[in-house]
Coordinates of C-alpha atoms and ligand atoms in Angstrom, one line a residue:
Chain Q
X1 CA 23.5 38.8 -47.0
X2 CA 23.7 35.6 -44.2
X3 CA 24.5 32.5 -46.5
X4 CA 24.2 29.1 -45.2
X5 CA 26.2 26.2 -46.8
X6 CA 25.6 22.6 -47.4
X7 CA 28.4 20.4 -47.6
X8 CA 28.4 16.4 -47.5
X9 CA 32.1 14.2 -47.1
X10 CA 32.3 11.3 -49.2
X11 CA 33.9 8.6 -49.8
X12 CA 36.7 8.8 -52.1
X13 CA 35.5 7.0 -54.7
X14 CA 39.4 5.5 -56.2
X15 CA 39.1 4.4 -52.8
X16 CA 36.3 2.1 -52.8
X17 CA 37.7 -1.6 -52.9
X18 CA 34.6 -4.1 -54.6
X19 CA 34.0 -7.7 -52.4
X20 CA 34.8 -10.8 -54.6
X21 CA 30.7 -11.2 -53.4
X22 CA 29.8 -7.3 -55.5
X23 CA 29.1 -5.5 -52.6
X24 CA 31.7 -3.1 -51.4
X25 CA 34.4 -2.1 -49.1
X26 CA 34.8 1.3 -47.7
X27 CA 37.9 0.1 -45.0
X28 CA 40.9 2.0 -46.6
X29 CA 38.7 4.9 -48.3
X30 CA 39.7 8.0 -47.5
X31 CA 36.7 10.4 -47.5
X32 CA 37.1 14.6 -49.0
X33 CA 34.5 17.5 -49.2
X34 CA 31.8 16.9 -51.9
X35 CA 33.1 17.3 -55.8
X36 CA 30.5 19.8 -56.4
X37 CA 29.8 20.7 -52.9
X38 CA 32.6 23.2 -54.0
X39 CA 31.2 25.3 -56.0
X40 CA 28.2 26.1 -53.3
X41 CA 30.7 27.4 -50.5
X42 CA 32.0 29.6 -53.7
X43 CA 28.9 30.9 -54.2
X44 CA 28.4 31.9 -51.2
X45 CA 31.9 33.1 -51.0
X46 CA 31.4 35.5 -54.1
X47 CA 28.1 36.8 -53.0
X48 CA 29.7 38.2 -49.9
X49 CA 32.5 39.8 -51.7
X50 CA 30.7 41.7 -53.8
X51 CA 27.6 42.0 -51.3
X52 CA 28.9 41.6 -48.3
X53 CA 27.2 39.6 -44.9
X54 CA 29.2 35.6 -43.8
X55 CA 29.1 32.6 -45.1
X56 CA 28.2 29.9 -42.4
X57 CA 29.2 26.0 -43.8
X58 CA 27.1 23.0 -42.9
X59 CA 27.1 19.8 -43.0
X60 CA 25.1 16.7 -41.3
X61 CA 26.9 13.4 -41.2
X62 CA 28.6 10.3 -39.1
X63 CA 31.4 10.6 -37.0
X64 CA 33.8 10.8 -40.5
X65 CA 32.6 14.4 -40.3
X66 CA 35.1 14.0 -37.1
X67 CA 38.1 14.2 -39.5
X68 CA 40.2 17.2 -38.9
X69 CA 41.3 18.0 -41.8
X70 CA 38.7 18.2 -44.1
X71 CA 36.9 20.3 -41.3
X72 CA 40.1 22.7 -41.7
X73 CA 39.2 22.4 -45.6
X74 CA 35.6 23.4 -45.7
X75 CA 36.5 26.4 -43.5
X76 CA 40.1 27.1 -45.5
X77 CA 37.9 28.3 -48.9
X78 CA 36.4 30.4 -47.4
X79 CA 33.2 30.2 -44.6
X80 CA 33.5 32.0 -41.4
X81 CA 32.2 29.0 -39.0
X82 CA 31.3 25.5 -39.4
X83 CA 28.3 24.6 -37.7
X84 CA 28.1 20.0 -38.0
X85 CA 25.5 18.1 -36.6
X86 CA 26.7 14.3 -35.9
X87 CA 24.7 11.0 -34.6
X88 CA 25.3 8.0 -35.9
X89 CA 22.6 7.2 -36.6
X90 CA 22.9 9.2 -39.5
X91 CA 25.2 6.6 -41.0
X92 CA 23.5 6.3 -45.0
X93 CA 20.8 9.1 -44.0
X94 CA 18.7 9.1 -46.9
X95 CA 17.7 12.7 -48.9
X96 CA 14.6 13.3 -46.1
X97 CA 16.5 12.7 -43.3
X98 CA 19.2 14.3 -44.8
X99 CA 17.3 16.9 -44.9
X100 CA 15.4 17.1 -41.8
X101 CA 18.0 17.5 -39.7
X102 CA 19.3 20.4 -41.9
X103 CA 16.1 22.1 -41.4
X104 CA 16.4 22.1 -37.2
X105 CA 20.6 22.7 -37.5
X106 CA 19.2 25.9 -39.8
X107 CA 15.9 26.5 -37.5
X108 CA 18.7 25.9 -35.0
X109 CA 21.8 28.6 -36.6
X110 CA 18.7 31.0 -36.7
X111 CA 19.2 33.9 -39.0
X112 CA 20.2 33.6 -42.7
X113 CA 18.8 34.4 -46.2
X114 CA 19.9 31.7 -48.3
X115 CA 21.3 28.3 -47.6
X116 CA 22.6 27.3 -51.3
X117 CA 23.3 23.6 -51.7
X118 CA 25.7 22.1 -55.4
X119 CA 24.2 20.6 -58.3
X120 CA 23.9 16.8 -56.3
X121 CA 26.0 14.9 -53.4
X122 CA 29.3 13.1 -54.5
X123 CA 28.3 9.5 -53.8
X124 CA 24.0 9.4 -54.0
X125 CA 24.0 12.6 -57.0
X126 CA 20.1 12.3 -55.5
X127 CA 20.2 16.0 -56.6
X128 CA 17.3 16.0 -54.0
X129 CA 18.6 17.7 -50.8
X130 CA 18.0 21.0 -51.7
X131 CA 14.5 21.3 -52.9
X132 CA 13.4 18.8 -49.3
X133 CA 14.8 21.3 -47.2
X134 CA 13.3 24.1 -49.4
X135 CA 10.4 23.1 -48.8
X136 CA 10.8 21.5 -45.2
X137 CA 12.2 25.4 -43.8
X138 CA 8.0 25.9 -46.5
X139 CA 10.9 29.0 -48.4
X140 CA 11.4 29.5 -51.4
X141 CA 13.7 27.0 -53.3
X142 CA 14.4 26.1 -56.9
X143 CA 17.3 24.0 -58.0
X144 CA 19.8 24.3 -61.8
X145 CA 21.0 27.6 -60.9
X146 CA 23.7 28.6 -62.8
X147 CA 24.4 32.8 -61.6
X148 CA 23.0 34.9 -58.4
X149 CA 22.7 38.6 -58.4
X150 CA 21.8 39.9 -55.0
X151 CA 19.1 42.7 -55.0
X152 CA 18.1 44.2 -52.1
X153 CA 15.6 41.2 -50.4
X154 CA 15.8 39.3 -53.1
X155 CA 18.2 37.4 -55.7
X156 CA 18.4 37.5 -59.7
X157 CA 19.1 34.0 -60.8
X158 CA 19.7 32.4 -64.2
X159 CA 18.3 29.0 -64.0
X160 CA 20.6 26.3 -66.8
X161 CA 17.5 23.9 -68.0
X162 CA 18.1 21.7 -70.8
X163 CA 17.8 24.1 -73.7
X164 CA 16.8 27.1 -72.3
X165 CA 17.9 29.9 -69.9
X166 CA 15.7 31.2 -67.1
X167 CA 16.0 34.6 -64.9
X168 CA 14.3 34.2 -61.9
X169 CA 13.5 36.9 -59.2
X170 CA 13.8 34.3 -56.0
X171 CA 13.3 36.3 -52.6
X172 CA 14.7 36.1 -49.7
X173 CA 15.3 33.4 -47.5
X174 CA 15.6 30.4 -49.8
X175 CA 17.1 27.5 -50.8
X176 CA 19.1 27.0 -53.7
X177 CA 21.2 24.3 -55.8
X178 CA 23.7 25.5 -57.8
X179 CA 25.3 24.0 -60.9
X180 CA 28.7 22.9 -61.5
X181 CA 29.3 25.9 -63.5
X182 CA 28.1 28.5 -61.7
X183 CA 31.9 29.5 -61.1
X184 CA 35.8 27.8 -60.6
X185 CA 36.8 26.3 -57.0
X186 CA 39.2 28.4 -55.8
X187 CA 42.5 26.8 -53.8
X188 CA 42.6 28.1 -50.7
X189 CA 45.9 29.5 -50.0
X190 CA 49.0 28.3 -47.0
X191 CA 47.5 31.7 -45.3
X192 CA 43.8 30.9 -45.6
X193 CA 44.5 27.2 -44.4
X194 CA 46.1 28.8 -41.4
X195 CA 43.5 31.0 -40.6
X196 CA 41.2 28.2 -40.9
X197 CA 42.9 26.5 -37.1
X198 CA 41.2 29.3 -36.2
X199 CA 37.5 29.8 -36.8
X200 CA 34.8 28.4 -34.9
X201 CA 33.4 25.1 -34.9
X202 CA 29.4 24.6 -33.1
X203 CA 28.7 20.5 -33.1
X204 CA 25.5 18.8 -32.0
X205 CA 24.0 15.7 -32.4
X206 CA 20.4 15.2 -33.5
X207 CA 18.9 15.2 -29.7
X208 CA 20.9 19.1 -29.8
X209 CA 18.9 19.8 -32.5
X210 CA 15.7 18.5 -31.2
X211 CA 15.6 15.6 -33.1
X212 CA 15.6 12.0 -30.9
X213 CA 14.1 9.0 -32.7
X214 CA 14.1 10.0 -36.2
X215 CA 14.4 6.6 -38.3
X216 CA 15.2 6.5 -42.1
X217 CA 12.2 6.5 -44.9
X218 CA 13.6 4.2 -46.6
X219 CA 15.1 0.6 -46.5
X220 CA 18.5 -1.0 -48.9
X221 CA 18.0 -3.9 -50.0
X222 CA 20.9 -4.3 -51.6
X223 CA 24.2 -2.5 -52.8
X224 CA 26.3 -4.6 -55.4
X225 CA 29.1 -3.5 -58.3
X226 CA 28.0 -4.6 -61.5
X227 CA 29.3 -7.5 -63.1
X228 CA 33.0 -6.7 -64.2
X229 CA 33.6 -6.5 -68.1
X230 CA 36.5 -7.9 -69.0
X231 CA 38.7 -5.6 -71.1
X232 CA 41.7 -8.0 -73.0
X233 CA 44.4 -4.7 -72.3
X234 CA 46.4 -5.2 -74.3
X235 CA 49.2 -1.8 -73.5
X236 CA 52.2 -0.2 -74.9
X237 CA 54.5 2.1 -73.6
X238 CA 56.4 4.1 -75.0
X239 CA 55.7 7.2 -78.0
X240 CA 58.1 5.9 -80.6
X241 CA 57.6 5.4 -84.5
X242 CA 57.1 1.1 -83.5
X243 CA 55.0 1.0 -80.7
X244 CA 52.8 3.5 -82.2
X245 CA 53.4 1.3 -84.9
X246 CA 52.3 -1.8 -83.0
X247 CA 49.7 -0.3 -81.3
X248 CA 47.9 1.0 -84.7
X249 CA 49.2 -2.9 -85.7
X250 CA 46.3 -3.8 -83.1
X251 CA 43.7 -2.0 -83.1
X252 CA 43.5 -1.5 -87.0
X253 CA 40.8 -3.4 -87.5
X254 CA 39.1 -1.5 -85.0
X255 CA 39.4 2.0 -86.9
X256 CA 39.8 0.8 -90.7
Chain Y
X1 CA 5.5 -10.0 -61.4
X2 CA 2.1 -8.9 -59.8
X3 CA 0.7 -5.4 -59.8
X4 CA 0.1 -2.9 -56.9
X5 CA -2.6 -0.7 -57.1
X6 CA -2.1 2.9 -58.6
X7 CA 0.3 3.7 -60.8
X8 CA 1.0 7.6 -61.2
X9 CA 3.3 9.4 -64.1
X10 CA 4.0 12.7 -64.9
X11 CA 6.2 14.3 -67.5
X12 CA 6.7 17.4 -69.2
X13 CA 7.5 15.8 -72.6
X14 CA 4.2 13.5 -74.5
X15 CA 7.4 10.8 -75.6
X16 CA 8.4 10.7 -72.0
X17 CA 4.8 11.1 -71.1
X18 CA 4.1 7.8 -73.2
X19 CA 7.1 5.9 -71.7
X20 CA 5.3 6.8 -68.4
X21 CA 2.8 4.9 -69.2
X22 CA 4.2 2.7 -70.9
X23 CA 5.7 1.5 -67.5
X24 CA 2.5 2.3 -65.3
X25 CA 0.6 -0.5 -67.8
X26 CA 3.3 -2.8 -66.4
X27 CA 3.2 -1.8 -62.4
X28 CA 0.1 -1.4 -61.7
X29 CA -3.3 -1.9 -62.3
X30 CA -4.3 1.5 -63.0
X31 CA -2.2 3.9 -64.2
X32 CA -3.3 8.1 -63.3
X33 CA -1.5 11.4 -65.9
X34 CA -0.8 13.6 -64.8
X35 CA -1.5 16.4 -67.1
X36 CA -0.1 20.0 -68.2
X37 CA -1.8 21.8 -71.5
X38 CA -4.8 21.4 -73.2
X39 CA -7.7 19.6 -73.1
X40 CA -6.2 17.3 -75.9
X41 CA -3.3 17.0 -74.5
X42 CA -4.5 15.5 -71.9
X43 CA -6.8 13.4 -73.4
X44 CA -3.8 12.3 -75.7
X45 CA -2.9 10.4 -72.8
X46 CA -5.5 8.0 -72.7
X47 CA -3.7 6.4 -75.7
X48 CA -0.1 6.1 -74.2
X49 CA -2.1 3.9 -71.8
X50 CA -3.3 6.0 -68.5
X51 CA -7.1 4.9 -67.1
X52 CA -7.5 8.5 -65.9
X53 CA -6.4 11.8 -66.7
X54 CA -5.8 15.0 -64.1
X55 CA -6.1 18.2 -65.6
X56 CA -3.8 20.3 -63.7
X57 CA -5.3 22.6 -66.4
X58 CA -3.5 24.6 -69.8
X59 CA 0.2 26.7 -69.1
X60 CA -0.2 30.2 -68.2
X61 CA 2.0 32.2 -69.3
X62 CA 3.0 33.4 -66.2
X63 CA 3.2 30.3 -64.0
X64 CA 6.4 27.4 -64.3
X65 CA 5.9 24.3 -64.3
X66 CA 7.2 23.8 -60.4
X67 CA 4.1 25.9 -59.3
X68 CA 1.9 23.2 -59.8
X69 CA 3.9 21.8 -56.5
X70 CA 1.4 22.4 -54.4
X71 CA -1.6 21.2 -56.8
X72 CA -0.3 18.0 -57.3
X73 CA 0.9 18.1 -53.9
X74 CA -3.2 18.2 -52.1
X75 CA -3.5 15.4 -55.0
X76 CA -1.4 13.1 -53.9
X77 CA -2.1 13.3 -49.9
X78 CA -6.0 12.5 -50.9
X79 CA -5.2 10.2 -53.7
X80 CA -2.5 8.2 -52.0
X81 CA -0.8 5.9 -55.9
X82 CA 1.3 3.2 -55.4
X83 CA 3.5 4.3 -56.9
X84 CA 4.9 7.9 -58.0
X85 CA 6.9 7.9 -61.0
X86 CA 8.1 11.2 -62.1
X87 CA 10.6 12.5 -65.8
X88 CA 14.1 12.2 -64.5
X89 CA 14.4 15.7 -65.7
X90 CA 16.0 18.8 -63.3
X91 CA 11.8 19.9 -63.3
X92 CA 11.3 16.7 -62.4
X93 CA 13.6 16.4 -59.6
X94 CA 12.9 19.5 -57.8
X95 CA 9.1 19.2 -57.6
X96 CA 9.8 15.0 -57.6
X97 CA 11.8 16.1 -54.4
X98 CA 9.3 19.1 -52.5
X99 CA 6.6 16.5 -52.9
X100 CA 8.6 13.6 -51.1
X101 CA 8.6 16.4 -48.5
X102 CA 5.7 16.5 -48.1
X103 CA 4.4 13.8 -47.8
X104 CA 7.3 12.4 -45.3
X105 CA 9.3 10.1 -47.8
X106 CA 12.2 10.1 -50.2
X107 CA 12.6 10.1 -54.2
X108 CA 14.2 7.0 -55.3
X109 CA 15.8 9.2 -58.9
X110 CA 17.2 7.6 -61.7
X111 CA 15.5 4.2 -61.6
X112 CA 17.4 1.9 -63.9
X113 CA 14.4 -0.4 -62.9
X114 CA 11.7 -0.9 -61.1
X115 CA 10.1 -4.2 -59.7
X116 CA 7.6 -5.6 -57.7
X117 CA 9.0 -7.5 -55.5
X118 CA 5.4 -9.6 -52.6
X119 CA 3.4 -6.9 -53.1
X120 CA 6.6 -4.5 -51.8
X121 CA 7.4 -1.4 -54.5
X122 CA 11.5 -2.0 -55.0
X123 CA 14.1 0.5 -57.5
X124 CA 17.3 -0.2 -59.0
X125 CA 19.7 3.3 -59.0
X126 CA 23.3 3.4 -59.1
X127 CA 25.3 5.4 -56.6
X128 CA 28.7 5.4 -55.4
X129 CA 29.1 7.6 -59.3
X130 CA 28.0 3.6 -60.7
X131 CA 29.7 1.4 -59.0
X132 CA 27.3 0.6 -57.4
X133 CA 23.8 -0.5 -58.2
X134 CA 21.3 0.2 -55.3
X135 CA 18.5 -1.6 -54.6
X136 CA 16.3 0.6 -52.2
X137 CA 12.2 0.5 -51.7
X138 CA 10.2 3.4 -49.8
X139 CA 9.2 2.0 -46.3
X140 CA 5.5 4.9 -46.6
X141 CA 2.3 4.3 -48.8
X142 CA 3.3 6.3 -51.5
X143 CA 6.8 5.2 -53.5
X144 CA 7.8 8.3 -55.9
X145 CA 10.9 7.5 -58.6
X146 CA 12.4 9.5 -61.3
X147 CA 13.0 7.1 -64.6
X148 CA 14.8 8.5 -67.7
X149 CA 14.7 7.7 -71.5
X150 CA 14.8 4.1 -72.0
X151 CA 13.1 2.1 -68.8
X152 CA 10.3 1.9 -70.8
X153 CA 8.4 1.5 -74.0
X154 CA 5.9 4.0 -75.3
X155 CA 3.5 1.6 -76.5
X156 CA 1.1 1.8 -80.4
X157 CA -0.8 5.0 -79.6
X158 CA -4.5 3.9 -79.2
X159 CA -7.1 6.3 -80.1
X160 CA -9.2 3.6 -79.5
X161 CA -8.7 3.2 -75.8
X162 CA -11.6 4.9 -73.3
X163 CA -10.6 7.0 -69.8
X164 CA -11.8 9.9 -67.9
X165 CA -10.5 13.5 -67.9
X166 CA -10.5 15.0 -64.4
X167 CA -9.6 18.9 -63.8
X168 CA -7.9 19.9 -61.4
X169 CA -8.6 22.6 -59.1
X170 CA -5.1 25.1 -58.7
X171 CA -4.0 25.6 -55.9
X172 CA -2.1 29.0 -55.3
X173 CA 1.8 28.5 -53.9
X174 CA 3.5 29.7 -50.9
X175 CA 6.6 30.6 -52.1
X176 CA 7.8 32.9 -54.7
X177 CA 9.5 32.1 -57.3
X178 CA 8.8 34.1 -60.2
X179 CA 10.4 34.4 -63.3
X180 CA 11.1 37.6 -65.7
X181 CA 12.4 35.7 -68.2
X182 CA 12.8 32.9 -71.0
X183 CA 15.6 32.7 -73.3
X184 CA 16.7 29.4 -75.7
X185 CA 19.5 27.9 -75.5
X186 CA 20.5 26.7 -79.1
X187 CA 22.2 23.1 -78.3
X188 CA 23.5 21.5 -81.3
X189 CA 21.7 18.3 -81.7
X190 CA 23.9 15.9 -81.0
X191 CA 22.7 11.7 -80.8
X192 CA 25.6 10.3 -79.7
X193 CA 24.0 6.9 -78.7
X194 CA 23.6 6.7 -82.0
X195 CA 26.7 6.9 -82.8
X196 CA 28.9 3.7 -83.4
X197 CA 32.9 5.3 -83.0
X198 CA 33.2 8.0 -80.7
X199 CA 36.2 9.2 -79.8
X200 CA 36.5 10.9 -75.9
X201 CA 37.8 13.7 -75.1
X202 CA 39.0 14.6 -71.3
X203 CA 41.5 17.3 -69.4
X204 CA 44.3 15.5 -70.9
X205 CA 44.1 18.1 -74.0
X206 CA 45.9 21.3 -72.7
X207 CA 43.7 23.9 -74.5
X208 CA 40.4 24.8 -76.5
X209 CA 42.4 25.5 -79.8
X210 CA 44.0 21.8 -79.6
X211 CA 39.8 19.4 -79.6
X212 CA 40.8 20.7 -83.3
X213 CA 43.6 17.5 -83.5
X214 CA 41.6 15.4 -82.1
X215 CA 38.4 16.2 -84.2
X216 CA 41.1 15.5 -87.4
X217 CA 41.5 12.0 -85.6
X218 CA 37.6 11.1 -85.3
X219 CA 37.2 12.7 -88.9
X220 CA 39.5 10.2 -90.4
X221 CA 37.5 7.0 -88.9
X222 CA 34.4 8.3 -88.8
X223 CA 34.2 8.7 -84.7
X224 CA 31.3 11.1 -83.4
X225 CA 33.5 13.5 -80.5
X226 CA 32.3 13.0 -77.1
X227 CA 34.3 14.4 -73.5
X228 CA 34.3 13.8 -70.0
X229 CA 32.5 15.9 -67.3
X230 CA 34.9 19.0 -67.0
X231 CA 35.4 19.7 -70.5
X232 CA 32.2 20.5 -70.8
X233 CA 31.1 21.9 -67.2
X234 CA 34.5 23.0 -66.0
X235 CA 36.9 25.3 -68.9
X236 CA 33.3 24.2 -71.0
X237 CA 35.1 23.5 -74.3
X238 CA 32.6 21.2 -75.5
X239 CA 28.9 21.8 -75.5
X240 CA 27.2 20.1 -72.7
X241 CA 25.1 17.2 -74.8
X242 CA 28.6 16.0 -75.1
X243 CA 29.8 14.9 -72.0
X244 CA 29.7 11.6 -71.2
X245 CA 28.8 10.1 -67.9
X246 CA 26.4 9.4 -65.0
X247 CA 25.5 11.9 -64.9
X248 CA 26.0 12.9 -69.2
X249 CA 24.9 10.5 -72.0
X250 CA 25.4 6.9 -72.2
X251 CA 27.1 5.2 -74.4
X252 CA 27.3 2.0 -76.5
X253 CA 29.5 1.9 -79.3
X254 CA 31.7 -0.4 -81.0
X255 CA 34.9 1.0 -80.2
X256 CA 35.1 3.5 -77.4
X257 CA 38.6 6.4 -77.7
X258 CA 39.1 8.3 -74.7
X259 CA 42.3 10.4 -75.1
X260 CA 43.8 12.3 -72.3
X261 CA 40.6 11.0 -69.9
X262 CA 41.7 9.8 -65.9
X263 CA 38.8 7.1 -66.5
X264 CA 37.2 7.8 -63.5
X265 CA 34.4 5.4 -62.5
X266 CA 31.7 8.4 -63.0
X267 CA 33.1 8.8 -67.0
X268 CA 33.6 5.1 -67.6
X269 CA 29.8 3.9 -66.3
X270 CA 28.9 5.9 -69.6
X271 CA 31.5 3.9 -72.2
X272 CA 31.3 0.1 -70.4
X273 CA 29.4 -0.9 -73.0
X274 CA 31.1 -0.7 -75.3
X275 CA 32.7 -3.5 -77.1
X276 CA 36.6 -1.9 -77.8
X277 CA 37.6 0.6 -75.8
X278 CA 40.9 1.8 -76.1
X279 CA 43.1 4.6 -74.9
X280 CA 45.5 6.5 -75.1
X281 CA 47.3 8.6 -71.8
X282 CA 51.0 9.3 -70.7
X283 CA 50.1 8.3 -66.7
X284 CA 50.5 4.7 -66.3
X285 CA 49.0 4.7 -63.3
X286 CA 45.6 6.4 -64.5
X287 CA 42.7 3.5 -63.4
X288 CA 41.9 3.7 -67.8
X289 CA 44.2 0.9 -68.3
X290 CA 42.3 -1.2 -66.5
X291 CA 39.1 -0.8 -68.5
X292 CA 40.8 -1.1 -72.1
X293 CA 41.4 -3.4 -74.5
X294 CA 43.8 -1.9 -76.0
X295 CA 45.2 1.3 -75.1
X296 CA 48.9 3.1 -74.4
X297 CA 51.7 5.2 -72.4
X298 CA 52.3 7.4 -73.6
X299 CA 51.9 11.9 -74.5
X300 CA 48.3 12.6 -76.7
X301 CA 50.4 15.3 -78.6
X302 CA 53.0 12.3 -79.7
X303 CA 51.2 9.8 -80.5
X304 CA 47.9 11.2 -82.1
X305 CA 49.6 13.0 -85.7
X306 CA 51.8 9.3 -85.2
X307 CA 48.4 7.8 -85.5
X308 CA 47.0 9.8 -88.1
X309 CA 49.7 9.8 -90.2
X310 CA 49.7 5.8 -90.8
X311 CA 46.1 6.0 -91.1
X312 CA 46.4 7.9 -94.1
X313 CA 48.9 6.2 -95.5
X314 CA 47.0 3.0 -94.8
X315 CA 44.1 4.5 -96.5
X316 CA 46.1 5.7 -100.2
X317 CA 47.3 2.1 -100.0
Ligands
FAD401 C1 28.9 12.9 -58.9 C2 29.6 12.9 -60.3 C3 29.6 12.9 -61.4 C4 30.0 12.5 -62.1 N1 29.6 12.8 -63.3 C5 31.1 12.7 -64.7 C6 30.4 12.2 -65.3 O1 29.2 12.1 -66.0 N2 30.8 12.5 -67.0 C7 32.5 12.1 -66.7 O2 33.6 12.2 -67.1 N3 32.8 13.5 -65.2 C8 31.9 12.6 -64.0 N4 32.1 12.9 -63.1 C9 33.5 13.5 -62.8 C10 34.8 12.2 -62.9 O3 35.3 12.7 -61.3 C11 35.8 13.1 -62.9 O4 36.6 14.5 -62.2 C12 36.3 12.8 -64.5 O5 35.9 11.9 -65.3 C13 37.4 13.6 -64.9 O6 38.1 13.9 -66.1 P1 39.3 13.7 -66.8 O7 39.6 12.2 -67.1 O8 39.2 14.0 -67.8 O9 40.3 14.3 -66.3 P2 41.1 14.2 -65.5 O10 40.4 13.2 -64.4 O11 42.1 15.1 -64.9 O12 42.3 12.9 -66.0 C14 43.1 13.9 -67.4 C15 44.2 13.2 -68.1 O13 44.6 13.4 -68.8 C16 46.3 12.8 -68.8 N5 47.1 13.8 -70.0 C17 47.4 14.6 -69.4 N6 48.3 15.4 -70.0 C18 48.6 14.2 -71.2 C19 49.2 14.3 -72.1 N7 49.8 15.4 -72.8 N8 48.6 12.6 -72.9 C20 48.1 11.9 -72.4 N9 47.4 11.8 -71.6 C21 47.6 13.1 -71.1 C22 46.6 12.4 -67.4 O14 47.2 11.5 -67.0 C23 44.7 12.6 -66.4 O15 44.8 10.8 -66.5 C24 31.2 13.2 -62.0 C25 31.9 13.5 -60.6 C26 30.7 13.7 -59.6 C27 31.3 14.0 -58.2
AMP402 N1 24.7 15.3 -45.0 C1 25.0 16.4 -45.7 N2 25.3 17.9 -44.6 C2 24.7 18.6 -45.4 N3 24.0 19.2 -46.8 C3 24.0 18.2 -47.5 C4 24.4 16.6 -46.7 N4 23.8 16.2 -48.1 C5 23.9 16.9 -48.8 N5 23.4 17.7 -49.0 C6 23.3 19.2 -49.9 O1 22.7 18.3 -50.7 C7 22.8 18.1 -51.9 C8 22.6 17.4 -52.5 O2 22.8 16.0 -53.0 P1 21.6 15.0 -53.2 O3 20.6 14.6 -53.0 O4 22.6 14.3 -52.3 O5 22.8 15.3 -54.6 C9 24.3 18.6 -52.0 O6 24.9 19.0 -53.3 C10 24.8 18.7 -50.9 O7 25.2 20.9 -51.1

């Protein structure tokens, strides 16, 4: 089975700085692979390890994608090759634009049976790109998938909803979005990391995938941190009886 | 606040539908509800506040809600409402995304506020795991957004309200996702949001066994037990209904006690409204200490038993 897994790179939340005017600064932020996209990559790997085939990874975005540590990071988790669509116009894409570019890239890659998306990107967590992508590619698509079993030219999948589980038969090609409990992503070994450096990386810009002059369908009016809640920050250190006694004294009225 | 002309609403559940209809009344001149269900259910939407109901028919045994996407899509293209509000469930978000892709727009998910400013619809929603709220506007004719519980309060049901019911023809979907089986999952009913005191368990707990230690502590002070997301999804030691944060339960307790929780923003937005936050964590540098009223840097396996003893002695006296 030919599988394409989609991932997004995002700024590390811990490095985001709230400025005095409550706007955010990403100047000092490290970038990382979206936490829940690791489950998508792992899901792809487990399918090909069981049923044969190949996993390719795909991401679209701006120049942050050039980060070679992140490219290696993705490839060390198993995919055989990596496709990137990089363009300054893709900075802060909305979900529609992202899905549009992914569609064009997947058409250019050509053959595939299954596209796997994560549950949501770590920055927007819109849980949208998978559904939009499936619709744009005009193939079956579904979200919330917590188990995948390949079966010829279709897959049998479990979908976890609030209070029920659906067992689905999905004909291929298809796009599925997987949940975070579908698997525990592997931690790449040193050998995997070394091997990753030798795998092919194919880089395109927007014109290479036949999309020029595309625009966002939404306009951002503001992005501001919520007003800070002031906390007392009375912090004790240690595990001795006295320290815990002191802690207890200061919180007893909250506990009793 | 000024209004837009046409607002459409769609929900899986009646409680959500009633809230969305009420929201529709605030935002639009005319509210239309899309209803999949019996004729009576379709008519019920009128008593919730809809002026018009697009009745998609009774739900069929062999069809999933998702199979109605093409039907809704045709209607949407024909009628171009200004705003479509959908219940922020997994199904709702999925259908919303497919509709948006068809009409050439993005979905603005999980609205925390919807305003009409200068005739334009602006939606506020969380980004970066709750580190910020973004106000965003869709540029096309129709804005699609998903709305969670509590943004709007349902109006009292009014059976004297008048409205029309329009029956909609089913459009056969192209792709094939077939539901073979449905198993119900018995999730223990928990209502963390109503609890006055909540103790949160994080990855600092070493095994599923040890959750008992925290539960006993919570029992002593009459608190509910919640957890961070990895405890519910990852190691699966606690049910999903119990995880707290941007993608889980949002709380507003009197006291929140975080045990072995690092304090990532995605978790903290779920408890920021707590009056008092208390934390136990062995790492001095854990972000949680930036958000606590009272904290202790120490091993939870030493701190909790000692605290329990102190509470017990205190209760006895
Ligand atoms: C899009 C998105 C949405 C998310 N939504 C949520 C959400 O809704 N809710 C949520 O909780 N998370 C959410 N997360 C995950 C979040 O980023 C964090 O990964 C998670 O909250 C961390 O959980 P934790 O604090 O239990 O674990 P860790 O970060 O691993 O922290 C464990 C802590 O325990 C401490 N510790 C270890 N041993 C001991 C000991 N013996 N005694 C005392 N302390 C000890 C450690 O010092 C550490 O600080 C989301 C992530 C993303 C990307
Ligand atoms: N820029 C991107 N490049 C590749 N895949 C993406 C991108 N953005 C989102 N995705 C995929 O779509 C999923 C849902 O993203 P979102 O709709 O932003 O929550 C993610 O988990 C990824 O698998």
